[in-house]
Amino acid sequence: MNKKSETISSFRKKGNIMKKAGVICISAFLSTSVFAQITLDVKQQTIKQTLRTIEKATDYRFFYSNQLPDLNKTVSFEVNNQSIDATMNKLLNGTGLFYEKREDNQIYLAAKNARGEEKIIKISGTILDNNNEPIIGANVSIKGTTTGTITDIDGNFSLDVSTGMTLLVSYIGYATKEVPVGNQSVYKIIMTEDTQNLDEVVVVGYGTMKKSTVTGAISTMKADVIESIPVSNLSNALAGRLAGVNVTQSTGTPGISSKIRIRASGSWNSQDPIFVIDGVVRSKAAFDALDQSEVNEISMLKDAASTAIYGSRGGDGVVLVTTKQGRKGKPTLQYSGSVTIEHPTKILEFNDAVTHMNLTNFVFSDPSSSNHFSEDEYAYFAKTGAYSWYDEAYETPINTRHAVNVTGGNDRVDYYIGGAFFYQKGFLPNVDYKKYNLRANINAKITKDLTASLSLSNTYGDRHRFNFTYDYESDDLNNLWGKLLNMNWNIPPYIDGKPVYAGWIAHPIERMRNGGYWKRSNQMVDALISLEYKIPFVEGLSVKGIFSKNFNNQYTKSFDKKHTLYGFEIEGGNNHIMSNRPDGSVILSGDPDRENLYNAFQRNNDYQLNVQVNYNRTFGEHLVDALLVYEQAEGFMNKFDGRRNDFPIIVKDQWFATSGNSVDSTVDGSESESARVSYVGRINYSYANKYMLTASVRRDGSMFFAPGKRFGWFPAVSAGWDIAKEDFFMNKISNVQQLKLRASYGLAGQDQLIVDGVNVNQWRWLETYTNGSSMYFGDALQKGIAYSGIVNPLVTWEKSQSINVGVDTRFLENFSVSAEYWNKYTYDILGDRIISLPSSFGATMPPENYGKARAQGFDLEIGYNGLAGDFSWYVKGNLGYGVSKVKLKDFAENGQWVDNPNGKYTDYLKGYVAKDIIRTEEDLQKLRDQYGNGTDFGNYRIHGRVPQLGSIDYVDISGPEGKPDGTIDGYDKDVIANHKSNPVNYGFRVGGEWKGLALELFFQGAAG
């Protein structure tokens, strides 16, 4: 395809008139080209060369396919003051070509058919994306020619062609499509997005860049991929999709998202990456609250050259999100929905009743033992089987999601308005999650140079679950649902619909169904307004202001009440059979100890203000893109909660029903605030998309630290070289479209250490006090305060120096590979030093920035895109590896080697090395012979106990003297795993699309 010209108004003028034997003389006697008379003497020229000669000297323009026959046929003829018709007849005489004149001096050439004639026809059609939405401004041309047009506001086009030609359809971000022209006159062409397009624009910090000029480590996911993943939140959608991004799901509880880690952290205080939504730094909760339908793109900034622009918060990576915007065109309504049924892939396998009884009778072999199953009991349960409390509680989770949006606009205003509803059901009673999303993004061109944008969003999430005292509000609900797996198998959960008292503090299923509840509602309201002004007298210069206001209101309510249980008569030789005859007892559960009602309200109120100056201009093949940013942000949090115990008259989940005595009530509350100010600068330079250089610096200030320690510099630099664009490379290797080498260096930081939702790294430099114990002064009890401990005025952020080298290549048009190695050195890691102090020191030292660690690894992404007519397919794979080792961290004086973290991985696991299970008397005798005198075990103990049948025996590694001491205790710990978390993450997907019908297979996992 000739990419220099793709519209019908563009004419081919390339090439020079080749000098041949003879002289060519052309004259135009009349000023009106329609009646131009041509004088021409052609000697041994091709038809194509002659057409160019006529174009050069007249206003006629020829349109044809380079695949036409006879274009390279050599001709010789002469015309003298002849018309264009007479000239063309002589030129094409004896060839398989004919011509047809059109308006505006256009002449079309085509091949004759088998009857020696052909006719040019007018075709029309519509260009659509994979959502059947029109593509505005797509290029439609005839292959091998400069003949072409662009689609209108409805994606429509029309063009004069002849049968046998091929249409080329192209648009930025989509794979070019070839469509053979047949006898039909109307075409519907569906385009497929091209994720490997080198001109693709990717989101970076405070702006965008062409993918072909990016020199940092950035991975992206587009809207079409995100929307197609049936998950409950965006965190889960990232699993296995991007190299170097580790997504860990610790629980399947509805409304609970996964943990995201970008590469391996260089600190033992590993934190979440920061999340930036439409240019505003937000929380991970705000990220997970987004619905897939409102997201346009997610970018992962992985190396310091990319993250340093976020300064003291970029040390653990950055997640950038852009939401969908409106676009020019008539209103387009889109709906997407899904219904998902979940089922656990694996649960514990339960023994059957006979196996249970055999094992029990083996241990309690004396028939008189109350634990022994008598013959009548054995026969009874062999017939009825074991009762499963898990099966009784299990409910099939069915999840639903519905999303609808409308987009449209004109030359002045465009809009995106969307809403979504998501419902997720747990597999246990009274566990679910609901989420509602609303968003409106509007852009208005006030004047030619001034654009205003407004974004409004409202997200409401509602988590609901059963209450249980000993779950302690944990996300995984493990304490109560785990009890279902080991409840007495010989006791039915219900008899005649009544919950059975099984001797425990609660009935697990009834506790879930009728023991109260815990629910939390979150409402996030976000408003963002921006103004951008393009300076009219300086090309490429613009000024942009952004103001964002964000509210997060969180309301928590828990209702904890006892549930009623019923007793039934016991029968059987050893009282193991529960009959269906009530014994008259009605029991209130032991949990909760005291019935209570709890309410908590928390409000977060944040804002961010940005003023940004951008300069983007091309000088020939030189591109300069620069920005300056001033950023200011503040956040405020208020929290109040209260609890009342006991319900004197009626047990109801309302405040009036609780006890009014002050001794039955507790209240609490807290407030916090934060503030930052930052100055950012960056410049990108590229020459001919071949040589690339990016440099940035950020000056960050945080109120978390003492005056004089609040500001720091975070510089970064990166460079790239696309060898495939060098002449010496292209002349020898034509099948490689890109071979970009890149390298980067940067310094980023981490000023937050989040523990239970609180940044424990703030205010370490201030002396603080807390409520202390009360004491008597005279006869009166007085409240007291307590000193919080020694302060550290030098506390600051952790710092990470990172280098990254990589290569991006695309070859044979369809294949792509991206590989990189990275190394990150982190220092000034915050840590406690109390364990290295003598026991005589009577205070707790504050944490200090002294630690050091180094992380390294590699990322690999490969891909293939194929296209054949209406069918497109792809194969994608990614692999990430990352580990981190401690270089400096305190450990106790005279501590064991296994407790010394230095030189070990930051997530290493220590424990005991098992040798075997003591299964027989012979195994016990071997231990008596080895450690005792043959009749006893001597001093040999396993964690203080004499070895017994069924005990696990461990390797005796060491003792107080540094050598094996004949007993298993704390001195025998060893490194039993280098990693608690998997250092290797991978993903693989293969899929295809045919006429709007798509199928994808996706596999992802972790190892190491």
GROMACS .gro file of N, CA, C and O in nm, residues 357 361 366-381 490 569-579 581:
model
  124
  357MET      N    1  -1.520  -4.473   6.143
  357MET     CA    2  -1.535  -4.563   6.257
  357MET      C    3  -1.417  -4.658   6.271
  357MET      O    4  -1.373  -4.688   6.383
  361ASN      N    5  -1.200  -4.667   6.608
  361ASN     CA    6  -1.189  -4.790   6.685
  361ASN      C    7  -1.047  -4.843   6.690
  361ASN      O    8  -1.011  -4.917   6.783
  366ASP      N    9  -1.066  -5.028   7.301
  366ASP     CA   10  -1.142  -5.082   7.414
  366ASP      C   11  -1.291  -5.058   7.391
  366ASP      O   12  -1.334  -4.942   7.386
  367PRO      N   13  -1.372  -5.160   7.376
  367PRO     CA   14  -1.516  -5.141   7.350
  367PRO      C   15  -1.588  -5.061   7.458
  367PRO      O   16  -1.695  -5.004   7.431
  368SER      N   17  -1.530  -5.057   7.578
  368SER     CA   18  -1.595  -4.982   7.686
  368SER      C   19  -1.568  -4.832   7.678
  368SER      O   20  -1.628  -4.753   7.750
  369SER      N   21  -1.476  -4.792   7.590
  369SER     CA   22  -1.444  -4.650   7.575
  369SER      C   23  -1.562  -4.577   7.515
  369SER      O   24  -1.628  -4.625   7.423
  370SER      N   25  -1.588  -4.458   7.567
  370SER     CA   26  -1.701  -4.380   7.516
  370SER      C   27  -1.679  -4.336   7.371
  370SER      O   28  -1.774  -4.300   7.301
  371ASN      N   29  -1.553  -4.338   7.327
  371ASN     CA   30  -1.523  -4.298   7.189
  371ASN      C   31  -1.539  -4.414   7.090
  371ASN      O   32  -1.545  -4.391   6.969
  372HIS      N   33  -1.540  -4.534   7.141
  372HIS     CA   34  -1.549  -4.652   7.057
  372HIS      C   35  -1.691  -4.664   6.999
  372HIS      O   36  -1.790  -4.637   7.065
  373PHE      N   37  -1.698  -4.707   6.871
  373PHE     CA   38  -1.828  -4.728   6.808
  373PHE      C   39  -1.869  -4.874   6.830
  373PHE      O   40  -1.798  -4.967   6.790
  374SER      N   41  -1.987  -4.887   6.892
  374SER     CA   42  -2.038  -5.021   6.922
  374SER      C   43  -2.090  -5.086   6.794
  374SER      O   44  -2.103  -5.023   6.689
  375GLU      N   45  -2.123  -5.215   6.806
  375GLU     CA   46  -2.167  -5.289   6.688
  375GLU      C   47  -2.295  -5.230   6.630
  375GLU      O   48  -2.310  -5.219   6.507
  376ASP      N   49  -2.392  -5.192   6.716
  376ASP     CA   50  -2.517  -5.136   6.664
  376ASP      C   51  -2.492  -5.000   6.597
  376ASP      O   52  -2.554  -4.966   6.496
  377GLU      N   53  -2.399  -4.923   6.655
  377GLU     CA   54  -2.366  -4.793   6.596
  377GLU      C   55  -2.294  -4.813   6.462
  377GLU      O   56  -2.320  -4.739   6.365
  378TYR      N   57  -2.207  -4.912   6.459
  378TYR     CA   58  -2.134  -4.940   6.336
  378TYR      C   59  -2.232  -4.976   6.224
  378TYR      O   60  -2.221  -4.927   6.111
  379ALA      N   61  -2.327  -5.061   6.257
  379ALA     CA   62  -2.426  -5.103   6.157
  379ALA      C   63  -2.514  -4.985   6.114
  379ALA      O   64  -2.549  -4.970   5.996
  380TYR      N   65  -2.548  -4.898   6.209
  380TYR     CA   66  -2.635  -4.783   6.179
  380TYR      C   67  -2.568  -4.687   6.081
  380TYR      O   68  -2.626  -4.650   5.978
  381PHE      N   69  -2.443  -4.647   6.111
  381PHE     CA   70  -2.376  -4.548   6.025
  381PHE      C   71  -2.325  -4.610   5.895
  381PHE      O   72  -2.307  -4.538   5.796
  490ASN      N   73  -2.103  -3.757   6.275
  490ASN     CA   74  -2.213  -3.845   6.315
  490ASN      C   75  -2.333  -3.769   6.369
  490ASN      O   76  -2.431  -3.830   6.411
  569GLU      N   77  -3.262  -3.667   7.186
  569GLU     CA   78  -3.221  -3.783   7.264
  569GLU      C   79  -3.109  -3.859   7.193
  569GLU      O   80  -3.107  -3.870   7.070
  570ILE      N   81  -3.018  -3.910   7.276
  570ILE     CA   82  -2.904  -3.985   7.226
  570ILE      C   83  -2.928  -4.133   7.249
  570ILE      O   84  -2.982  -4.175   7.351
  571GLU      N   85  -2.885  -4.214   7.149
  571GLU     CA   86  -2.898  -4.358   7.165
  571GLU      C   87  -2.779  -4.428   7.102
  571GLU      O   88  -2.688  -4.363   7.049
  572GLY      N   89  -2.777  -4.559   7.108
  572GLY     CA   90  -2.664  -4.636   7.061
  572GLY      C   91  -2.582  -4.686   7.177
  572GLY      O   92  -2.587  -4.633   7.290
  573GLY      N   93  -2.500  -4.791   7.154
  573GLY     CA   94  -2.424  -4.853   7.260
  573GLY      C   95  -2.333  -4.756   7.333
  573GLY      O   96  -2.316  -4.765   7.455
  574ASN      N   97  -2.275  -4.662   7.265
  574ASN     CA   98  -2.187  -4.563   7.328
  574ASN      C   99  -2.235  -4.420   7.301
  574ASN      O  100  -2.154  -4.326   7.297
  575ASN      N  101  -2.367  -4.405   7.282
  575ASN     CA  102  -2.429  -4.272   7.268
  575ASN      C  103  -2.374  -4.191   7.149
  575ASN      O  104  -2.349  -4.071   7.158
  576HIS      N  105  -2.359  -4.260   7.036
  576HIS     CA  106  -2.310  -4.190   6.917
  576HIS      C  107  -2.422  -4.158   6.818
  576HIS      O  108  -2.398  -4.088   6.720
  577ILE      N  109  -2.541  -4.209   6.841
  577ILE     CA  110  -2.651  -4.190   6.747
  577ILE      C  111  -2.748  -4.088   6.804
  577ILE      O  112  -2.793  -4.101   6.919
  578MET      N  113  -2.777  -3.984   6.725
  578MET     CA  114  -2.874  -3.882   6.767
  578MET      C  115  -3.007  -3.916   6.703
  578MET      O  116  -3.019  -3.922   6.580
  579SER      N  117  -3.107  -3.940   6.788
  579SER     CA  118  -3.239  -3.976   6.738
  579SER      C  119  -3.312  -3.851   6.693
  579SER      O  120  -3.265  -3.738   6.710
  581ARG      N  121  -3.593  -3.766   6.825
  581ARG     CA  122  -3.684  -3.735   6.935
  581ARG      C  123  -3.625  -3.621   7.019
  581ARG      O  124  -3.517  -3.636   7.077
   0.00000   0.00000   0.00000
